[in-house]
Short mmCIF file of C-alpha atoms and ligand atoms in Angstrom, two decimals:
data_model
loop_
_atom_site.label_atom_id
_atom_site.label_comp_id
_atom_site.label_asym_id
_atom_site.label_seq_id
_atom_site.Cartn_x
_atom_site.Cartn_y
_atom_site.Cartn_z
CA UNK A 1255 282.57 -22.13 49.73
CA UNK A 1256 285.57 -22.29 52.38
CA UNK A 1257 288.49 -24.13 51.45
CA UNK A 1258 287.76 -26.18 54.66
CA UNK A 1259 284.42 -26.77 53.51
CA UNK A 1260 285.26 -27.39 50.17
CA UNK A 1261 288.19 -29.95 50.75
CA UNK A 1262 286.03 -32.26 53.00
CA UNK A 1263 283.33 -32.05 50.32
CA UNK A 1264 285.46 -33.05 47.66
CA UNK A 1265 286.98 -35.89 49.92
CA UNK A 1266 283.62 -37.49 50.16
CA UNK A 1267 283.58 -37.40 46.65
CA UNK A 1268 286.61 -39.54 46.24
CA UNK A 1269 285.51 -41.67 49.07
CA UNK A 1270 282.47 -42.99 48.07
CA UNK A 1271 284.57 -43.85 44.93
CA UNK A 1272 286.81 -45.81 46.83
CA UNK A 1273 284.38 -47.90 48.21
CA UNK A 1274 283.76 -49.97 45.74
CA UNK A 1275 287.73 -50.58 44.55
CA UNK A 1276 289.41 -51.33 48.08
CA UNK A 1277 289.98 -54.81 49.20
CA UNK A 1278 291.77 -54.95 52.46
CA UNK A 1279 290.63 -58.30 53.73
CA UNK A 1280 291.10 -61.25 51.27
CA UNK A 1281 288.17 -63.24 52.67
CA UNK A 1282 285.69 -63.68 50.19
CA UNK A 1283 287.67 -61.51 47.42
CA UNK A 1284 287.30 -62.54 43.88
CA UNK A 1285 288.67 -60.74 41.31
CA UNK A 1286 286.15 -61.97 38.93
CA UNK A 1287 283.31 -59.97 40.71
CA UNK A 1288 285.00 -56.99 39.62
CA UNK A 1289 284.37 -55.38 36.36
CA UNK A 1290 287.05 -53.83 34.70
CA UNK A 1291 284.82 -51.20 32.60
CA UNK A 1292 282.93 -49.86 35.26
CA UNK A 1293 283.02 -46.19 35.11
CA UNK A 1294 280.37 -45.81 38.35
CA UNK A 1295 277.87 -44.35 36.46
CA UNK A 1296 280.01 -41.04 35.92
CA UNK A 1297 280.37 -41.67 31.85
CA UNK A 1298 277.78 -38.54 31.62
CA UNK A 1299 279.23 -36.46 34.07
CA UNK A 1300 282.88 -36.86 32.38
CA UNK A 1301 283.55 -33.55 33.10
CA UNK A 1302 283.09 -33.68 36.63
CA UNK A 1303 285.17 -36.76 36.64
CA UNK A 1304 287.82 -34.54 35.08
CA UNK A 1305 287.36 -31.57 37.34
CA UNK A 1306 287.85 -34.06 40.34
CA UNK A 1307 290.76 -35.43 39.02
CA UNK A 1308 292.65 -32.04 38.30
CA UNK A 1309 291.51 -30.68 42.03
CA UNK A 1310 292.60 -33.89 43.31
CA UNK A 1311 296.28 -33.47 41.18
CA UNK A 1312 296.55 -29.74 42.99
CA UNK A 1313 295.84 -31.58 46.27
CA UNK A 1314 298.16 -33.98 46.22
CA UNK A 1315 300.75 -31.67 45.19
CA UNK A 1316 299.89 -30.24 48.51
CA UNK A 1317 300.04 -32.96 50.74
CA UNK A 1318 303.38 -34.08 48.99
CA UNK A 1319 304.91 -30.79 50.33
CA UNK A 1320 303.51 -31.47 54.08
CA UNK A 1321 304.87 -35.04 53.82
CA UNK A 1322 308.49 -33.69 52.73
CA UNK A 1323 308.49 -31.05 55.48
CA UNK A 1324 307.48 -33.81 57.74
CA UNK A 1325 310.15 -36.13 56.98
CA UNK A 1326 308.18 -38.76 59.29
CA UNK A 1327 306.37 -40.98 56.70
CA UNK A 1328 307.35 -42.46 53.13
CA UNK A 1329 304.43 -43.37 50.81
CA UNK A 1330 305.12 -46.49 48.87
CA UNK A 1331 302.85 -46.80 45.80
CA UNK A 1332 302.91 -50.10 43.76
CA UNK A 1333 301.28 -50.47 40.38
CA UNK A 1334 300.75 -54.33 38.70
CA UNK A 1335 298.91 -55.04 35.90
CA UNK A 1336 298.55 -57.07 32.55
CA UNK A 1337 300.13 -55.10 30.10
CA UNK A 1338 298.98 -52.18 28.36
CA UNK A 1339 296.56 -51.31 31.32
CA UNK A 1340 298.38 -48.05 31.66
CA UNK A 1341 300.35 -47.84 34.34
CA UNK A 1342 302.82 -45.51 32.57
CA UNK A 1343 300.21 -43.24 31.62
CA UNK A 1344 298.59 -43.55 35.09
CA UNK A 1345 301.57 -42.38 36.85
CA UNK A 1346 302.72 -39.78 34.34
CA UNK A 1347 299.30 -38.12 35.33
CA UNK A 1348 298.54 -38.74 39.28
CA UNK A 1349 302.24 -37.57 39.87
CA UNK A 1350 301.62 -34.42 37.71
CA UNK A 1351 301.52 -31.69 39.58
CA UNK A 1352 304.14 -33.83 42.26
CA UNK A 1353 307.26 -31.80 42.98
CA UNK A 1354 309.82 -34.78 41.76
CA UNK A 1355 312.39 -34.06 44.63
CA UNK A 1356 309.65 -35.62 46.75
CA UNK A 1357 309.36 -38.26 44.42
CA UNK A 1358 310.76 -41.93 43.54
CA UNK A 1359 310.03 -43.94 40.52
CA UNK A 1360 311.54 -47.24 39.97
CA UNK A 1361 310.31 -49.99 37.05
CA UNK A 1362 311.16 -53.41 37.64
CA UNK A 1363 312.74 -55.27 34.58
CA UNK A 1364 314.05 -59.06 34.47
CA UNK A 1365 316.25 -59.47 37.65
CA UNK A 1366 319.67 -58.95 36.63
CA UNK A 1367 322.49 -61.96 37.69
CA UNK A 1368 323.10 -59.49 40.90
CA UNK A 1369 319.56 -59.68 41.85
CA UNK A 1370 319.47 -63.34 41.31
CA UNK A 1371 322.54 -63.91 43.24
CA UNK A 1372 320.00 -62.63 46.64
CA UNK A 1373 317.16 -63.79 47.97
CA UNK A 1374 314.00 -62.28 46.18
CA UNK A 1375 313.24 -58.75 48.27
CA UNK A 1376 316.81 -57.65 48.05
CA UNK A 1377 316.53 -55.56 45.32
CA UNK A 1378 312.81 -54.13 45.68
CA UNK A 1379 314.39 -52.88 49.11
CA UNK A 1380 316.98 -51.06 47.79
CA UNK A 1381 314.15 -49.20 46.03
CA UNK A 1382 312.04 -48.43 49.07
CA UNK A 1383 311.21 -44.88 49.58
CA UNK A 1384 312.93 -42.15 51.94
CA UNK A 1385 311.03 -40.33 54.74
CA UNK A 1386 309.16 -37.90 53.56
CA UNK A 1387 308.87 -39.27 49.52
CA UNK A 1388 306.62 -40.77 47.90
CA UNK A 1389 307.93 -44.24 46.39
CA UNK A 1390 306.02 -45.39 42.91
CA UNK A 1391 306.87 -49.10 41.91
CA UNK A 1392 306.07 -49.58 38.57
CA UNK A 1393 305.74 -53.59 38.62
CA UNK A 1394 307.46 -54.49 41.84
CA UNK A 1395 307.89 -57.84 44.36
CA UNK A 1396 304.68 -58.81 42.95
CA UNK A 1397 306.14 -59.86 40.14
CA UNK A 1398 307.51 -62.97 42.33
CA UNK A 1399 304.20 -64.49 42.68
CA UNK A 1400 302.36 -63.68 39.87
CA UNK A 1401 305.58 -63.84 36.16
CA UNK A 1402 307.44 -66.07 38.21
CA UNK A 1403 304.40 -68.08 39.10
CA UNK A 1404 303.08 -68.54 35.75
CA UNK A 1405 306.07 -69.19 34.24
CA UNK A 1406 307.82 -71.53 37.22
CA UNK A 1407 311.15 -71.76 34.96
CA UNK A 1408 311.94 -68.19 36.17
CA UNK A 1409 312.06 -69.71 39.70
CA UNK A 1410 315.23 -72.19 38.76
CA UNK A 1411 317.17 -69.37 37.58
CA UNK A 1412 316.36 -67.98 41.23
CA UNK A 1413 319.03 -70.27 42.99
CA UNK A 1414 317.06 -71.23 45.33
CA UNK A 1415 318.02 -74.37 47.33
CA UNK A 1416 315.83 -77.52 45.88
CA UNK A 1417 314.80 -78.77 49.49
CA UNK A 1418 312.59 -74.84 49.65
CA UNK A 1419 311.19 -75.57 46.59
CA UNK A 1420 307.71 -77.23 47.60
CA UNK A 1421 304.08 -76.89 46.67
CA UNK A 1422 303.65 -74.05 49.49
CA UNK A 1423 306.41 -71.76 47.67
CA UNK A 1424 303.52 -69.27 46.25
CA UNK A 1425 301.69 -69.15 49.92
CA UNK A 1426 304.85 -68.85 51.96
CA UNK A 1427 305.97 -65.76 49.78
CA UNK A 1428 302.51 -64.38 49.97
CA UNK A 1429 302.97 -65.01 53.51
CA UNK A 1430 306.33 -63.25 53.02
CA UNK A 1431 305.34 -60.74 51.55
CA UNK A 1432 302.56 -59.44 53.72
CA UNK A 1433 304.21 -59.98 56.64
CA UNK A 1434 307.05 -57.59 55.05
CA UNK A 1435 304.59 -54.12 54.11
CA UNK A 1436 303.27 -54.64 57.89
CA UNK A 1437 307.29 -54.71 58.54
CA UNK A 1438 307.08 -51.25 56.38
CA UNK A 1439 303.99 -49.89 57.81
CA UNK A 1440 304.81 -50.45 61.29
CA UNK A 1441 307.99 -48.40 60.15
CA UNK A 1442 305.82 -45.14 59.40
CA UNK A 1443 305.91 -46.72 55.12
CA UNK A 1444 302.40 -46.54 53.92
CA UNK A 1445 301.89 -49.15 51.55
CA UNK A 1446 299.25 -48.68 49.05
CA UNK A 1447 298.50 -51.39 45.60
CA UNK A 1448 296.69 -50.89 42.90
CA UNK A 1449 295.75 -53.34 40.28
CA UNK A 1450 294.61 -51.73 36.90
CA UNK A 1451 292.30 -54.82 36.08
CA UNK A 1452 291.48 -54.62 32.50
CA UNK A 1453 289.99 -56.64 30.36
CA UNK A 1454 290.75 -59.20 27.58
CA UNK A 1455 288.77 -57.25 25.12
CA UNK A 1456 290.09 -53.76 26.02
CA UNK A 1457 294.11 -55.16 25.48
CA UNK A 1458 293.68 -56.14 22.13
CA UNK A 1459 292.41 -52.71 21.11
CA UNK A 1460 294.98 -51.19 23.06
CA UNK A 1461 297.46 -54.25 21.17
CA UNK A 1462 296.20 -53.34 17.81
CA UNK A 1463 296.57 -49.45 18.02
CA UNK A 1464 299.36 -50.11 19.26
CA UNK A 1465 300.25 -51.58 15.60
CA UNK A 1466 298.03 -49.27 13.72
CA UNK A 1467 299.16 -46.19 14.93
CA UNK A 1468 302.37 -45.08 13.61
CA UNK A 1469 303.40 -42.73 17.03
CA UNK A 1470 302.08 -45.94 19.04
CA UNK A 1471 304.48 -48.86 17.10
CA UNK A 1472 307.55 -48.12 19.58
CA UNK A 1473 305.28 -49.31 22.28
CA UNK A 1474 304.08 -52.85 20.70
CA UNK A 1475 306.33 -55.79 21.72
CA UNK A 1476 305.07 -59.24 20.16
CA UNK A 1477 306.33 -60.94 23.52
CA UNK A 1478 303.08 -58.83 25.44
CA UNK A 1479 300.87 -60.97 22.74
CA UNK A 1480 302.54 -64.15 24.09
CA UNK A 1481 302.10 -63.24 27.52
CA UNK A 1482 298.50 -62.83 26.61
CA UNK A 1483 297.97 -66.22 25.52
CA UNK A 1484 298.43 -66.48 29.67
CA UNK A 1485 295.71 -64.49 30.72
CA UNK A 1486 293.96 -67.15 32.49
CA UNK A 1487 297.00 -68.24 34.33
CA UNK A 1488 297.90 -64.29 35.43
CA UNK A 1489 294.24 -64.00 36.18
CA UNK A 1490 294.54 -66.99 38.95
CA UNK A 1491 297.91 -65.54 39.94
CA UNK A 1492 296.01 -62.15 40.93
CA UNK A 1493 292.95 -63.26 42.59
CA UNK A 1494 295.62 -65.33 45.00
CA UNK A 1495 298.13 -62.31 45.82
CA UNK A 1496 295.33 -60.41 46.27
CA UNK A 1497 293.78 -62.52 48.39
CA UNK A 1498 296.70 -63.49 49.91
CA UNK A 1499 298.08 -60.05 50.69
CA UNK A 1500 295.27 -57.75 51.15
CA UNK A 1501 295.36 -55.91 54.86
CA UNK A 1502 294.00 -52.74 56.39
CA UNK A 1503 297.24 -51.80 56.67
CA UNK A 1504 298.34 -52.55 52.86
CA UNK A 1505 295.60 -52.64 50.90
CA UNK A 1506 294.85 -53.44 47.38
CA UNK A 1507 292.59 -51.06 45.19
CA UNK A 1508 291.03 -53.22 42.26
CA UNK A 1509 290.98 -50.06 39.83
CA UNK A 1510 288.75 -50.33 36.83
CA UNK A 1511 291.36 -50.11 33.62
CA UNK A 1512 289.05 -49.83 30.82
CA UNK A 1513 289.05 -46.55 30.99
CA UNK A 1514 292.11 -44.42 31.63
CA UNK A 1515 290.15 -41.29 32.34
CA UNK A 1516 288.24 -43.67 35.45
CA UNK A 1517 291.46 -45.60 36.46
CA UNK A 1518 293.32 -41.64 37.04
CA UNK A 1519 290.55 -40.86 39.36
CA UNK A 1520 290.19 -44.01 41.42
CA UNK A 1521 294.43 -43.28 42.00
CA UNK A 1522 294.53 -40.20 42.62
CA UNK A 1523 291.85 -40.47 45.25
CA UNK A 1524 292.97 -43.35 46.94
CA UNK A 1525 296.49 -41.88 47.41
CA UNK A 1526 294.83 -38.50 48.91
CA UNK A 1527 292.20 -40.22 50.84
CA UNK A 1528 295.57 -41.44 52.47
CA UNK A 1529 297.78 -38.85 53.10
CA UNK A 1530 294.47 -36.92 54.73
CA UNK A 1531 294.36 -39.23 56.82
CA UNK A 1532 298.21 -39.53 58.52
CA UNK A 1533 296.95 -35.57 59.71
CA UNK A 1534 300.27 -34.78 58.00
CA UNK A 1535 301.74 -31.36 59.53
CA UNK A 1536 304.59 -28.56 59.09
CA UNK A 1537 306.83 -28.80 61.66
CA UNK A 1538 306.22 -26.33 64.35
CA UNK A 1539 309.31 -24.36 65.85
CA UNK A 1540 310.60 -24.46 69.44
CA UNK A 1541 310.49 -21.27 71.45
CA UNK A 1542 314.35 -21.32 71.13
CA UNK A 1543 314.41 -21.46 67.53
CA UNK A 1544 311.40 -18.95 66.94
CA UNK A 1545 313.74 -16.90 68.57
CA UNK A 1546 316.96 -17.11 66.38
CA UNK A 1547 314.66 -16.74 63.69
CA UNK A 1548 313.64 -13.46 65.14
CA UNK A 1549 317.25 -12.70 65.97
CA UNK A 1550 318.27 -13.77 61.95
CA UNK A 1551 315.71 -11.41 60.96
CA UNK A 1552 316.92 -8.66 62.84
CA UNK A 1553 320.69 -9.26 61.47
CA UNK A 1554 319.35 -8.97 57.93
CA UNK A 1555 317.14 -5.99 58.51
CA UNK A 1556 320.06 -4.56 60.39
CA UNK A 1557 322.11 -5.24 56.85
CA UNK A 1558 324.14 -1.97 55.67
CA UNK A 1559 322.36 -1.73 51.63
P1 ATP B 1897 306.24 -51.17 29.70
O1 ATP B 1897 306.23 -52.32 28.48
O2 ATP B 1897 304.97 -50.29 29.48
O3 ATP B 1897 307.69 -50.45 29.12
P2 ATP B 1897 306.96 -53.19 31.17
O4 ATP B 1897 306.89 -52.90 32.72
O5 ATP B 1897 305.79 -54.13 30.71
O6 ATP B 1897 306.35 -51.76 30.92
P3 ATP B 1897 308.84 -54.74 29.52
O7 ATP B 1897 310.66 -54.07 30.05
O8 ATP B 1897 307.87 -54.41 28.92
O9 ATP B 1897 308.19 -53.41 30.98
O10 ATP B 1897 308.82 -55.96 30.53
C1 ATP B 1897 309.30 -56.09 31.72
C2 ATP B 1897 309.22 -57.41 32.14
O11 ATP B 1897 309.87 -58.14 32.80
C3 ATP B 1897 308.02 -57.63 32.16
O12 ATP B 1897 307.41 -59.17 31.34
C4 ATP B 1897 307.80 -58.77 33.91
O13 ATP B 1897 306.78 -59.68 33.79
C5 ATP B 1897 309.63 -59.27 33.86
N1 ATP B 1897 309.63 -58.78 35.48
C6 ATP B 1897 309.49 -58.37 36.25
N2 ATP B 1897 310.15 -58.80 37.63
C7 ATP B 1897 310.49 -59.98 37.08
C8 ATP B 1897 311.09 -60.90 37.97
N3 ATP B 1897 311.30 -60.80 39.14
N4 ATP B 1897 311.25 -61.64 37.65
C9 ATP B 1897 311.52 -62.00 36.21
N5 ATP B 1897 311.07 -60.91 34.96
C10 ATP B 1897 309.99 -60.60 36.26
MG1 MG B 1898 305.97 -54.26 28.53
#
């Protein structure tokens, strides 16, 4: 099969994988309708899944090269999840073939006092990807409607004038985030958002493995177990966040996260599909620029040894 035809078939396979997980409108969205353990019947064909993943990584590397050369679009990939859902591993695998120069990864932790002296978007805006680059947000401005919503004492620390803190604040933040993402898309920054959808049982298993396996001990944090106690509150906050901000220009992917190999495949599929749709091309040189190339070639060829 020619490379072009093969690619088309591959793209179709990847697109098929995505239909169940893409959310581009909040209408009727219910997080509980999404099964964290789903593998789309691929369990038997794990080898095939592995092959799709490897080829996806390869393809992404090519697409990134063109994105960089064209220097017009930027891609922002936002990763959100409960602890131990596999954000780090997914980022590591999906980006494994990508030129580090064209990729910028930021992990957002608790805000600093300088961050708290600004509006909530400030620290995230500073980290947006340049044109031609892929930006990865490991946690993001969505924490402002997730952890801050679940623990609303965090909101008190944000030094917002009291009269602006009303019952509507979460809806207002969601509206602002949606508008911000529309603004980005209108500027050529393509936004993709991934919620790695882990089940509570699988999280327990992974936490226990972090305790039992010495090589994983460093990953364990008792604070994570405490956060687990707020599972329902987080589920509610995620429901509202996704429903309130899903849009055509900045879709969410609710990715099953109980099986890591499947998580990675869905994420790579979404990124490849999105970049492929942009029709990225290497810049074409103008006639006089081509003439200059010819001139330079002649000069090089006529150099004495
Ligand atoms: P890992 O545990 O895999 O290293 P992580 O993203 O969980 O990665 P941690 O240092 O464990 O990193 O946790 C970061 C913490 O910072 C999370 O509990 C997160 O909810 C919190 N956080 C992130 N953004 C904000 C924010 N804007 N306000 C308050 N807390 C935040
Ligand atoms: Mg953590």
